[in-house]
Amino acid sequence: MGEVELSCRAYVKMYLHSCLFPRCSINGLLLSSSSAGGAVCVTDCVPLLHSHLPLAPITQLALTQVDVWCAQTQQRIVGYYQANACASDCSPTPCALKIADKIAEQFESAVLLMLDGSKMSPDDRVPPIVMYERRDSKWVLKDKHTIMLRQWEETQAIASQMLESGDHALLVDFDGHLDDITKDWTNQTLNTKIAELSSPANGNI
Amino acid sequence: MASLSEMYDVGWEEMRDKLRKWREDNCRNSEQIVDVGEELISEHASKLGDDIWIIYEQVMIAALDCSRDDLALTCLQELRKQFPDSHRVKRLTGMRLEALERYDEANKHYDAILQEDPTNTAARKRKISILRAQGKSTEAIRELNEYLEQFVGDQEAWHELSELYINEHDYGKAAFCLEELMMTNPHNHLYCEQYAEVKYTQGGMENLELARKYFAQALRLNNRNMRALFGLYMSASHIAASPKVSAKVKKDNIKYAAWAAAQINRAYKVRGSRSTRTMHSSYSAALSATESRVFHMTLQSPTHQLKKKKNGFICCILTFIRYLRTSSHSVNLFICIKLERNSLPESASLAFICKVVIPTLVAFTPSGHIYSFCIKLRL
């Protein structure tokens, strides 16, 4: 199907989310601020949960809130990401498929992204990402050549650097917001930090 | 690199007390424990006295959690020297093997402990953890069930089992485990709220009602539990929106949903920081969208004679408008008037709408609100 581009900000936040909760399954939503049609450009992500992923009420609540926020900020939900607690297992769980199906109802070219926990060390050259797309009501693996990460080395460097300096503790997911509603699940502070670290040459953040 | 005690100006006693607090609260902040514990052990071992052994155990487990095998081995060797035949130390040896993913050796280790002492719960639980780590959920569930038949009071095990069932989407059995936990811990709001979430996920009218009740119970135990508040709002709204419930049930649930919505709005206004103010307004919009749906149901309740119901009708509209005041976004109001056979003719109902409904809305809606309404006459 179409091409998918993953921005630095989206990747770094996903990476930091999985590093913040290394012992839990985590999930989140992928957002895009560019217009529909052509390549899907994932520009941002919203980390959602790190506990009880299959339970319905909080997931429904989070989807509604993110939907409303997206409508206000001219973004749309274009995908879903998940990282399983068991690092060696990166196959989508039934709840991942369910949520991805729901997103695909609203957006045809939705993507399902699984983070591969076994390939997340700084020595690994390839992005630890497995992407699925929807074809004939089933989720099939996407052709690797249609997935783009611009300036991958730089993105990886930023992610490692932020992990080293402990910035992953600044990330707030929806679960964290419910524990303390003063925390901002859109992670504006983290977005600013990522923007500061990426070089001016990196066009699409 | 500066030591922790230099950086934060803490003495070794404070570090030791911090470790004790984390031990008592059963926190899993392994990186912090390793930082504090490593320094305490290397610099102040002599001052700790007999506390050092339990600190070795705590730091070792934290080190395994952070892949610090060097530190874990040091602690383990000290403990082995001091307590050569201890089952507790043997369990730690097994845990180290688990961390190195040498599961078969670890299992043999635990089996040896169980041969000598069949009632050793720690070894049995470690074996179940190995099954979980290997992804063998069905076996883990089976073993855990057998374990709980013998050790019915083990709270930790019941909670672990509920997690396993939730991951397998077996919500009925997960609910059962949480019921056991609620029985023995009636004041724990987290168990109530988790149980309610499971019931909500199961779906169906009975389960939704139970979910609402337990969300409410969780709120009674802790009125700051936001998950319970949102859960109460959502379950009450869903019940009210269902076509299968009686008018009284609908009315009650609308009241509950409205109360929860007001509490949520208040919580965001009072406690929300500046950055979450935008979240609050976005949430208000979502609430309004569902609120209008909720009120749609009220107004749809069968009218007998329009004249009689006029006052009731106006009360409904006023209540709705009171909620408009708390939200700041446009709202869609659907008014659906259902007429019974042989009741007032169409012209009379239209007259009612023009003379009563619209003027009431116009008079009482706060200015600045945009609302669109669709009036349907159902005959």
Coordinates of C-alpha atoms in Angstrom, one line a residue:
Chain A
M1 CA 0.0 0.0 0.0
G2 CA 1.2 3.5 0.7
E3 CA 4.4 4.7 2.2
V4 CA 4.8 5.5 5.9
E5 CA 7.2 8.0 7.3
L6 CA 8.1 8.1 11.0
S7 CA 9.3 11.4 12.4
C8 CA 12.0 11.8 15.0
R9 CA 9.6 13.1 17.6
A10 CA 7.3 10.1 17.3
Y11 CA 10.1 7.5 17.4
V12 CA 11.9 9.1 20.4
K13 CA 8.7 9.3 22.4
M14 CA 7.8 5.7 21.7
Y15 CA 11.3 4.7 22.6
L16 CA 11.3 6.6 25.8
H17 CA 7.9 5.3 26.8
S18 CA 9.1 1.7 26.4
C19 CA 12.2 2.5 28.4
L20 CA 10.3 4.2 31.2
F21 CA 8.3 1.0 31.8
P22 CA 10.6 -1.8 30.8
R23 CA 8.7 -4.4 32.7
C24 CA 5.2 -3.7 31.4
S25 CA 3.4 -3.9 28.1
I26 CA 2.9 -0.3 26.8
N27 CA 0.8 1.1 24.1
G28 CA 0.0 4.4 22.5
L29 CA -1.4 6.2 19.5
L30 CA 0.3 7.5 16.4
L31 CA -0.7 10.9 15.1
S32 CA -0.2 12.8 11.9
S33 CA -0.5 16.5 11.3
S34 CA -0.2 16.4 7.6
S35 CA -3.2 16.2 5.3
A36 CA -4.7 12.9 4.2
G37 CA -3.7 11.4 0.9
G38 CA -0.3 10.3 -0.3
A39 CA 2.3 9.0 2.2
V40 CA 1.2 8.7 5.8
C41 CA 3.5 10.9 7.8
V42 CA 3.5 10.1 11.5
T43 CA 4.5 13.3 13.2
D44 CA 3.7 12.7 16.8
C45 CA 2.6 10.0 19.2
V46 CA 0.6 9.9 22.5
P47 CA 1.7 7.3 25.0
L48 CA -1.4 5.7 26.6
L49 CA -1.1 2.9 29.0
H50 CA 1.4 0.7 30.9
S51 CA -1.0 -1.5 32.8
H52 CA -4.1 -3.6 32.0
L53 CA -4.0 -2.9 28.3
P54 CA -6.9 -5.2 27.5
L55 CA -9.4 -3.5 29.8
A56 CA -11.9 -1.3 28.0
P57 CA -12.9 1.8 30.1
I58 CA -9.6 3.7 30.2
T59 CA -8.7 2.8 26.6
Q60 CA -12.1 4.2 25.5
L61 CA -11.7 7.3 27.5
A62 CA -8.2 7.9 26.2
L63 CA -9.3 7.4 22.6
T64 CA -12.1 10.0 23.1
Q65 CA -9.8 12.5 24.7
V66 CA -7.1 12.2 22.1
D67 CA -9.7 12.4 19.3
V68 CA -11.0 15.7 20.7
W69 CA -7.5 17.1 21.2
C70 CA -6.6 16.1 17.6
A71 CA -9.6 17.8 16.2
Q72 CA -8.5 21.0 18.0
T73 CA -4.9 20.8 16.9
Q74 CA -5.5 19.7 13.3
Q75 CA -4.0 16.3 13.8
R76 CA -5.5 12.9 13.2
I77 CA -5.0 9.4 14.7
V78 CA -3.3 7.3 12.0
G79 CA -2.0 4.3 14.0
Y80 CA -1.3 2.4 17.1
Y81 CA 1.9 1.2 18.7
Q82 CA 2.5 -1.4 21.4
A83 CA 5.5 -3.0 23.0
N84 CA 5.0 -6.3 24.9
A85 CA 6.4 -6.9 28.3
C86 CA 8.1 -10.0 27.0
A87 CA 10.9 -8.4 25.0
S88 CA 11.4 -11.4 22.7
D89 CA 7.8 -11.5 21.7
C90 CA 6.7 -8.7 19.3
S91 CA 3.6 -10.2 17.8
P92 CA 0.4 -8.1 18.0
T93 CA -1.9 -9.2 20.8
P94 CA -5.7 -9.5 20.3
C95 CA -6.3 -6.2 22.1
A96 CA -3.8 -4.5 19.8
L97 CA -5.6 -5.8 16.7
K98 CA -8.9 -4.7 18.2
I99 CA -7.8 -1.1 18.8
A100 CA -6.0 -1.0 15.4
D101 CA -9.2 -2.1 13.8
K102 CA -11.1 0.7 15.5
I103 CA -8.6 3.2 14.2
A104 CA -8.7 1.7 10.7
E105 CA -12.5 2.3 10.6
Q106 CA -11.8 6.1 10.8
F107 CA -8.6 6.1 8.7
E108 CA -8.1 3.7 5.9
S109 CA -4.3 3.6 5.8
A110 CA -3.9 3.1 9.5
V111 CA -0.7 1.3 10.7
L112 CA -0.1 -1.0 13.6
L113 CA 3.4 -0.7 15.0
M114 CA 5.0 -3.2 17.3
L115 CA 8.3 -2.3 19.0
D116 CA 10.8 -5.2 19.1
G117 CA 12.3 -5.2 22.5
S118 CA 15.2 -7.4 21.6
K119 CA 16.6 -4.9 19.1
M120 CA 16.6 -1.8 21.2
S121 CA 20.2 -1.5 22.2
P122 CA 22.3 1.3 20.8
D123 CA 24.4 -1.2 18.9
D124 CA 21.5 -2.3 16.8
R125 CA 21.7 -0.6 13.4
V126 CA 18.1 -1.2 12.3
P127 CA 15.1 0.5 13.8
P128 CA 13.4 -2.0 16.2
I129 CA 10.0 -1.6 14.5
V130 CA 7.7 -4.1 12.9
M131 CA 4.8 -2.5 11.0
Y132 CA 1.5 -3.9 9.9
E133 CA -1.0 -2.5 7.5
R134 CA -4.6 -3.5 6.8
R135 CA -5.3 -5.5 3.7
D136 CA -8.6 -7.4 3.1
S137 CA -9.6 -7.0 6.8
K138 CA -6.4 -8.6 8.0
W139 CA -3.3 -7.1 9.4
V140 CA -0.3 -8.1 7.3
L141 CA 3.4 -7.2 7.5
K142 CA 4.3 -4.0 5.7
D143 CA 7.0 -4.1 3.1
K144 CA 10.1 -2.7 4.9
H145 CA 11.0 -0.5 1.9
T146 CA 7.8 1.5 2.3
I147 CA 8.8 2.5 5.8
M148 CA 10.9 5.6 6.0
L149 CA 12.8 7.1 8.9
R150 CA 14.6 10.2 7.9
Q151 CA 18.0 10.6 9.5
W152 CA 17.8 7.4 11.4
E153 CA 21.3 7.7 13.0
E154 CA 20.5 11.1 14.4
T155 CA 17.2 9.9 15.7
Q156 CA 18.8 7.0 17.4
A157 CA 21.4 9.2 18.9
I158 CA 18.9 11.6 20.3
A159 CA 16.9 8.7 21.8
S160 CA 20.0 7.2 23.5
Q161 CA 21.1 10.5 24.7
M162 CA 17.8 11.3 26.3
L163 CA 17.7 7.9 27.9
E164 CA 21.2 8.4 29.4
S165 CA 20.4 11.8 30.8
G166 CA 17.2 10.4 32.4
D167 CA 14.8 12.5 30.3
H168 CA 12.5 9.5 29.9
A169 CA 11.3 10.2 33.4
L170 CA 9.7 13.4 32.0
L171 CA 7.4 11.4 29.7
V172 CA 3.8 11.3 30.8
D173 CA 1.5 8.7 29.5
F174 CA -2.3 8.7 29.9
D175 CA -2.0 6.3 32.9
G176 CA 0.3 8.7 34.5
H177 CA -2.1 11.6 33.8
L178 CA -4.9 9.7 35.6
D179 CA -2.6 9.1 38.6
D180 CA -1.9 12.9 38.7
I181 CA -4.0 15.1 36.5
T182 CA -1.6 18.0 36.7
K183 CA 0.7 16.1 34.4
D184 CA 0.4 16.8 30.7
W185 CA -0.1 13.7 28.4
T186 CA 0.7 15.7 25.3
N187 CA 4.3 16.0 26.6
Q188 CA 4.9 19.6 25.4
T189 CA 8.1 19.9 27.5
L190 CA 9.5 16.7 26.0
N191 CA 8.6 17.8 22.5
T192 CA 10.6 21.0 23.0
K193 CA 13.6 19.1 24.3
I194 CA 13.5 16.8 21.3
A195 CA 13.2 19.7 18.9
E196 CA 16.2 21.4 20.6
L197 CA 18.4 18.3 20.2
S198 CA 17.6 17.6 16.6
S199 CA 19.7 19.6 14.2
P200 CA 18.2 22.4 12.2
A201 CA 18.9 20.4 9.0
N202 CA 16.3 17.8 10.0
G203 CA 13.4 19.1 8.1
N204 CA 10.3 17.3 9.2
I205 CA 10.0 17.0 13.0
Chain B
M1 CA 32.2 10.8 39.8
A2 CA 30.8 12.3 42.9
S3 CA 29.2 9.8 45.3
L4 CA 25.5 10.1 46.2
S5 CA 26.2 11.2 49.7
E6 CA 28.3 14.1 48.4
M7 CA 25.8 15.0 45.7
Y8 CA 22.7 15.0 47.9
D9 CA 24.4 15.7 51.2
V10 CA 22.9 12.6 52.9
G11 CA 24.6 10.5 55.6
W12 CA 24.8 6.8 55.6
E13 CA 22.0 6.5 58.1
E14 CA 19.6 8.3 55.8
M15 CA 20.5 6.0 53.0
R16 CA 20.0 3.0 55.2
D17 CA 16.6 4.3 56.3
K18 CA 15.6 5.0 52.7
L19 CA 16.4 1.4 51.8
R20 CA 14.3 0.2 54.7
K21 CA 11.4 2.3 53.6
W22 CA 11.6 1.0 50.1
R23 CA 11.7 -2.5 51.5
E24 CA 8.7 -2.0 53.6
D25 CA 6.7 -0.4 50.8
N26 CA 7.8 -3.1 48.4
C27 CA 8.8 -0.6 45.7
R28 CA 10.4 -1.7 42.5
N29 CA 12.6 1.3 42.0
S30 CA 15.5 -0.9 41.2
E31 CA 17.8 1.8 39.6
Q32 CA 17.6 3.9 42.8
I33 CA 18.1 0.9 45.1
V34 CA 21.2 -0.1 43.1
D35 CA 22.6 3.5 43.3
V36 CA 22.0 3.9 47.0
G37 CA 22.7 0.3 48.0
E38 CA 25.9 0.0 46.1
E39 CA 27.4 3.0 47.7
L40 CA 26.2 2.0 51.2
I41 CA 27.7 -1.5 50.8
S42 CA 31.0 -0.4 49.4
E43 CA 31.6 2.6 51.8
H44 CA 29.8 1.9 55.0
A45 CA 29.5 -1.9 55.3
S46 CA 31.1 -2.0 58.7
K47 CA 28.6 0.5 60.2
L48 CA 25.5 -1.4 59.2
G49 CA 25.7 -4.3 61.6
D50 CA 23.3 -7.1 61.0
D51 CA 21.2 -4.9 58.7
I52 CA 23.8 -5.6 56.0
W53 CA 22.4 -9.1 55.2
I54 CA 18.9 -7.9 54.3
I55 CA 20.4 -5.0 52.4
Y56 CA 22.6 -7.4 50.4
E57 CA 19.4 -9.3 49.5
Q58 CA 17.5 -6.2 48.6
V59 CA 20.4 -4.8 46.5
M60 CA 21.0 -8.1 44.8
I61 CA 17.4 -8.4 43.6
A62 CA 17.5 -4.8 42.4
A63 CA 20.8 -5.5 40.6
L64 CA 19.3 -8.4 38.8
D65 CA 16.4 -6.1 37.7
C66 CA 19.0 -3.7 36.2
S67 CA 21.1 -6.4 34.6
R68 CA 24.0 -5.6 37.0
D69 CA 25.2 -9.2 37.3
D70 CA 28.6 -8.0 38.8
L71 CA 26.9 -6.4 41.7
A72 CA 24.4 -9.2 42.1
L73 CA 27.2 -11.8 42.2
T74 CA 29.1 -9.9 44.9
C75 CA 26.0 -9.7 47.1
L76 CA 25.2 -13.3 46.5
Q77 CA 28.7 -14.5 47.4
E78 CA 28.6 -12.5 50.7
L79 CA 25.3 -14.1 51.6
R80 CA 26.4 -17.6 50.7
K81 CA 29.4 -17.2 52.9
Q82 CA 27.3 -16.1 55.9
F83 CA 24.3 -18.5 55.4
P84 CA 25.6 -21.6 53.6
D85 CA 22.6 -23.8 53.9
S86 CA 19.8 -21.3 53.8
H87 CA 16.9 -21.9 51.4
R88 CA 16.4 -18.2 51.2
V89 CA 19.8 -17.7 49.8
K90 CA 19.3 -20.7 47.5
R91 CA 16.2 -18.9 46.1
L92 CA 18.4 -15.9 45.3
T93 CA 20.8 -18.2 43.4
G94 CA 17.9 -19.5 41.4
M95 CA 16.8 -15.9 40.7
R96 CA 20.2 -15.0 39.4
L97 CA 20.0 -18.0 37.0
E98 CA 16.6 -16.8 35.9
A99 CA 18.0 -13.3 35.2
L100 CA 20.7 -15.0 33.0
E101 CA 17.8 -16.8 31.3
R102 CA 19.3 -20.2 32.4
Y103 CA 15.8 -21.4 33.1
D104 CA 16.4 -25.2 33.2
E105 CA 19.2 -24.8 35.8
A106 CA 17.0 -22.4 37.8
N107 CA 14.1 -25.0 37.8
K108 CA 16.5 -27.7 39.0
H109 CA 17.5 -25.5 41.8
Y110 CA 14.0 -24.8 42.9
D111 CA 13.1 -28.4 42.6
A112 CA 15.9 -29.3 45.0
I113 CA 14.6 -26.8 47.5
L114 CA 11.1 -28.2 47.2
Q115 CA 12.4 -31.7 47.7
E116 CA 13.9 -30.7 51.0
D117 CA 11.0 -28.5 52.0
P118 CA 7.7 -29.1 50.1
T119 CA 6.0 -26.1 51.8
N120 CA 8.5 -23.6 50.5
T121 CA 6.1 -21.1 48.8
A122 CA 8.9 -18.9 47.5
A123 CA 10.4 -21.6 45.3
R124 CA 6.9 -22.5 43.9
K125 CA 6.2 -18.9 43.0
R126 CA 9.6 -18.6 41.3
K127 CA 8.8 -21.7 39.2
I128 CA 5.5 -20.0 38.1
S129 CA 7.4 -16.8 37.3
I130 CA 9.7 -18.8 35.0
L131 CA 6.7 -20.1 33.2
R132 CA 5.4 -16.6 32.8
A133 CA 8.8 -15.4 31.6
Q134 CA 8.8 -18.1 29.0
G135 CA 5.4 -17.0 27.7
K136 CA 3.7 -20.2 28.8
S137 CA 0.6 -18.5 30.2
T138 CA -1.7 -21.6 30.3
E139 CA 0.8 -23.6 32.3
A140 CA 1.4 -20.6 34.6
I141 CA -2.3 -20.2 35.2
R142 CA -2.7 -23.9 35.9
E143 CA 0.2 -24.0 38.4
L144 CA -1.0 -20.8 40.1
N145 CA -4.4 -22.3 40.5
E146 CA -3.0 -25.4 42.1
Y147 CA -0.8 -23.2 44.4
L148 CA -3.8 -21.2 45.5
E149 CA -5.8 -24.3 46.4
Q150 CA -3.2 -24.9 49.0
F151 CA -2.3 -21.4 50.0
V152 CA -5.7 -19.6 49.8
G153 CA -4.6 -16.5 51.6
D154 CA -1.8 -15.4 49.4
Q155 CA -2.9 -12.0 48.2
E156 CA 0.1 -11.5 45.9
A157 CA -0.8 -14.8 44.1
W158 CA -4.4 -13.9 43.6
H159 CA -3.4 -10.6 42.1
E160 CA -0.9 -12.2 39.8
L161 CA -3.6 -14.7 38.7
S162 CA -6.0 -11.9 37.9
E163 CA -3.4 -10.2 35.7
L164 CA -2.7 -13.5 33.9
Y165 CA -6.5 -13.9 33.2
I166 CA -6.8 -10.4 32.0
N167 CA -4.0 -10.9 29.5
E168 CA -5.8 -14.0 28.3
H169 CA -9.0 -12.0 28.0
D170 CA -10.7 -14.4 30.5
Y171 CA -12.5 -11.7 32.3
G172 CA -14.9 -13.9 34.2
K173 CA -12.1 -15.7 36.0
A174 CA -10.2 -12.4 36.5
A175 CA -13.3 -11.0 38.2
F176 CA -13.3 -14.0 40.5
C177 CA -9.8 -13.4 41.6
L178 CA -10.5 -9.8 42.3
E179 CA -13.6 -10.7 44.3
E180 CA -11.3 -12.8 46.5
L181 CA -9.0 -9.8 47.0
M182 CA -11.9 -7.5 47.7
M183 CA -13.3 -9.8 50.4
T184 CA -10.0 -9.8 52.3
N185 CA -9.2 -6.2 51.6
P186 CA -12.5 -4.4 51.7
H187 CA -10.9 -1.0 52.1
N188 CA -8.6 -1.2 49.1
H189 CA -10.1 1.2 46.5
L190 CA -7.7 -0.1 43.8
Y191 CA -9.2 -3.6 43.9
C192 CA -12.7 -2.2 43.6
E193 CA -11.8 -0.1 40.7
Q194 CA -10.0 -2.9 38.9
Y195 CA -12.9 -5.2 39.4
A196 CA -15.2 -2.5 38.0
E197 CA -13.0 -2.2 34.9
V198 CA -13.1 -5.9 34.3
K199 CA -16.9 -5.9 34.7
Y200 CA -17.2 -3.0 32.3
T201 CA -15.0 -4.8 29.7
Q202 CA -17.2 -7.9 30.0
G203 CA -20.1 -5.8 28.9
G204 CA -23.8 -6.4 29.1
M205 CA -26.4 -4.6 31.2
E206 CA -25.8 -6.6 34.4
N207 CA -22.1 -6.2 34.3
L208 CA -22.4 -2.5 33.5
E209 CA -24.5 -2.0 36.5
L210 CA -22.0 -3.9 38.7
A211 CA -19.2 -1.8 37.2
R212 CA -21.0 1.4 38.1
K213 CA -21.6 0.2 41.6
Y214 CA -18.0 -0.8 42.2
F215 CA -16.7 2.4 40.6
A216 CA -18.9 4.3 43.1
Q217 CA -17.6 2.1 45.9
A218 CA -14.0 2.9 44.9
L219 CA -14.8 6.6 45.0
R220 CA -16.3 6.2 48.5
L221 CA -13.1 4.7 49.6
N222 CA -10.9 7.3 47.8
N223 CA -12.7 10.3 46.3
R224 CA -9.6 11.3 44.4
N225 CA -9.5 8.2 42.2
M226 CA -9.9 9.7 38.8
R227 CA -10.2 6.3 37.1
A228 CA -13.2 5.5 39.2
L229 CA -14.7 8.9 38.5
F230 CA -14.4 8.5 34.8
G231 CA -15.5 4.9 35.0
L232 CA -18.6 5.9 36.9
Y233 CA -19.4 8.5 34.3
M234 CA -18.9 6.1 31.4
S235 CA -20.8 3.2 32.9
A236 CA -23.8 5.4 34.0
S237 CA -23.9 7.1 30.5
H238 CA -23.9 3.7 28.7
I239 CA -26.7 2.4 30.9
A240 CA -28.8 5.5 30.4
A241 CA -28.3 5.4 26.7
S242 CA -29.4 1.8 26.3
P243 CA -32.9 1.4 24.9
K244 CA -33.6 -1.6 27.1
V245 CA -33.8 0.0 30.5
S246 CA -36.8 1.3 32.3
A247 CA -37.5 5.1 32.6
K248 CA -36.6 5.1 36.2
V249 CA -33.2 3.4 35.7
K250 CA -32.5 5.8 32.9
K251 CA -33.3 8.8 35.1
D252 CA -31.2 7.5 37.9
N253 CA -28.2 6.9 35.7
I254 CA -28.4 10.3 34.1
K255 CA -28.2 11.7 37.6
Y256 CA -25.2 9.7 38.4
A257 CA -23.5 10.5 35.1
A258 CA -24.2 14.2 35.6
W259 CA -22.8 14.1 39.1
A260 CA -19.6 12.4 37.9
A261 CA -19.2 14.8 35.0
A262 CA -19.5 17.8 37.4
Q263 CA -16.9 16.2 39.8
I264 CA -14.5 15.6 36.8
N265 CA -14.9 19.2 35.7
R266 CA -14.3 20.5 39.2
A267 CA -11.2 18.3 39.6
Y268 CA -9.7 19.7 36.5
K269 CA -10.6 23.3 37.4
V270 CA -9.2 22.9 40.9
R271 CA -6.2 20.7 40.4
G272 CA -5.4 21.0 36.7
S273 CA -2.2 22.9 36.0
R274 CA -2.0 25.4 33.2
S275 CA -0.8 22.8 30.7
T276 CA -3.8 20.6 31.5
R277 CA -6.3 23.4 31.1
T278 CA -6.3 22.7 27.4
M279 CA -7.0 19.1 28.1
H280 CA -9.9 20.1 30.4
S281 CA -11.5 22.1 27.6
S282 CA -11.0 19.3 25.1
Y283 CA -12.6 16.9 27.6
S284 CA -15.5 19.3 28.2
A285 CA -16.2 19.1 24.5
A286 CA -16.2 15.3 24.7
L287 CA -18.5 15.4 27.8
S288 CA -20.8 17.8 26.1
A289 CA -21.1 15.5 23.1
T290 CA -22.1 12.7 25.3
E291 CA -24.2 14.9 27.6
S292 CA -26.4 15.9 24.8
R293 CA -26.9 12.2 24.0
V294 CA -27.8 11.5 27.6
F295 CA -30.4 14.3 27.6
H296 CA -31.8 13.1 24.3
M297 CA -32.9 10.1 26.2
T298 CA -34.7 12.1 28.9
L299 CA -36.7 14.1 26.5
Q300 CA -37.6 11.0 24.5
S301 CA -39.5 9.5 27.4
P302 CA -43.1 9.0 26.3
T303 CA -45.3 12.0 26.7
H304 CA -48.8 11.2 27.8
Q305 CA -50.5 14.5 27.6
L306 CA -48.4 17.3 26.5
K307 CA -50.0 19.7 28.9
K308 CA -49.3 17.6 31.9
K309 CA -45.7 17.0 30.9
K310 CA -45.0 20.6 30.1
N311 CA -43.6 21.4 33.5
G312 CA -41.5 18.3 33.5
F313 CA -40.3 19.1 30.1
I314 CA -39.2 22.5 31.1
C315 CA -37.4 21.1 34.1
C316 CA -35.4 18.8 31.9
I317 CA -34.4 21.6 29.6
L318 CA -33.3 23.8 32.5
T319 CA -31.2 21.0 34.0
F320 CA -29.6 20.6 30.7
I321 CA -28.9 24.2 30.3
R322 CA -27.3 24.3 33.8
Y323 CA -24.8 21.9 32.4
L324 CA -24.3 24.0 29.3
R325 CA -23.0 26.6 31.6
T326 CA -20.1 24.4 32.8
S327 CA -19.0 23.5 29.3
S328 CA -17.6 25.9 26.9
H329 CA -18.2 24.3 23.6
S330 CA -21.0 24.0 21.2
V331 CA -23.5 21.3 22.0
N332 CA -25.9 19.5 19.8
L333 CA -29.3 19.2 21.4
F334 CA -31.7 16.7 19.9
I335 CA -35.3 17.0 21.0
C336 CA -37.4 14.1 20.1
I337 CA -41.0 14.1 21.1
K338 CA -42.7 10.8 20.9
L339 CA -46.4 10.9 20.6
E340 CA -48.7 8.1 21.6
R341 CA -51.6 7.0 19.5
N342 CA -54.8 9.0 20.0
S343 CA -52.9 11.7 21.7
L344 CA -52.8 15.3 20.7
P345 CA -52.7 16.0 17.0
E346 CA -49.6 17.0 15.2
S347 CA -50.5 20.7 15.0
A348 CA -50.8 20.9 18.8
S349 CA -47.4 19.3 19.3
L350 CA -45.8 21.7 16.9
A351 CA -47.5 24.6 18.7
F352 CA -46.1 23.2 22.0
I353 CA -42.6 23.3 20.5
C354 CA -42.9 26.8 19.2
K355 CA -44.5 28.2 22.3
V356 CA -42.7 26.4 25.0
V357 CA -39.5 24.6 24.0
I358 CA -37.8 27.1 21.8
P359 CA -38.5 30.2 24.0
T360 CA -37.3 28.3 27.0
L361 CA -34.0 27.4 25.3
V362 CA -33.5 30.9 24.0
A363 CA -34.3 32.5 27.4
F364 CA -32.1 30.3 29.5
T365 CA -29.1 29.4 27.3
P366 CA -26.1 31.5 28.3
S367 CA -25.1 33.8 25.5
G368 CA -22.1 32.7 23.5
H369 CA -23.2 29.2 23.2
I370 CA -23.9 27.8 19.8
Y371 CA -26.4 25.1 19.6
S372 CA -28.2 23.4 16.9
F373 CA -31.2 21.4 17.5
C374 CA -33.2 19.0 15.6
I375 CA -36.7 18.4 16.5
K376 CA -38.2 15.1 15.5
L377 CA -41.8 14.2 15.8
R378 CA -42.3 10.5 16.2
L379 CA -45.7 9.3 15.6

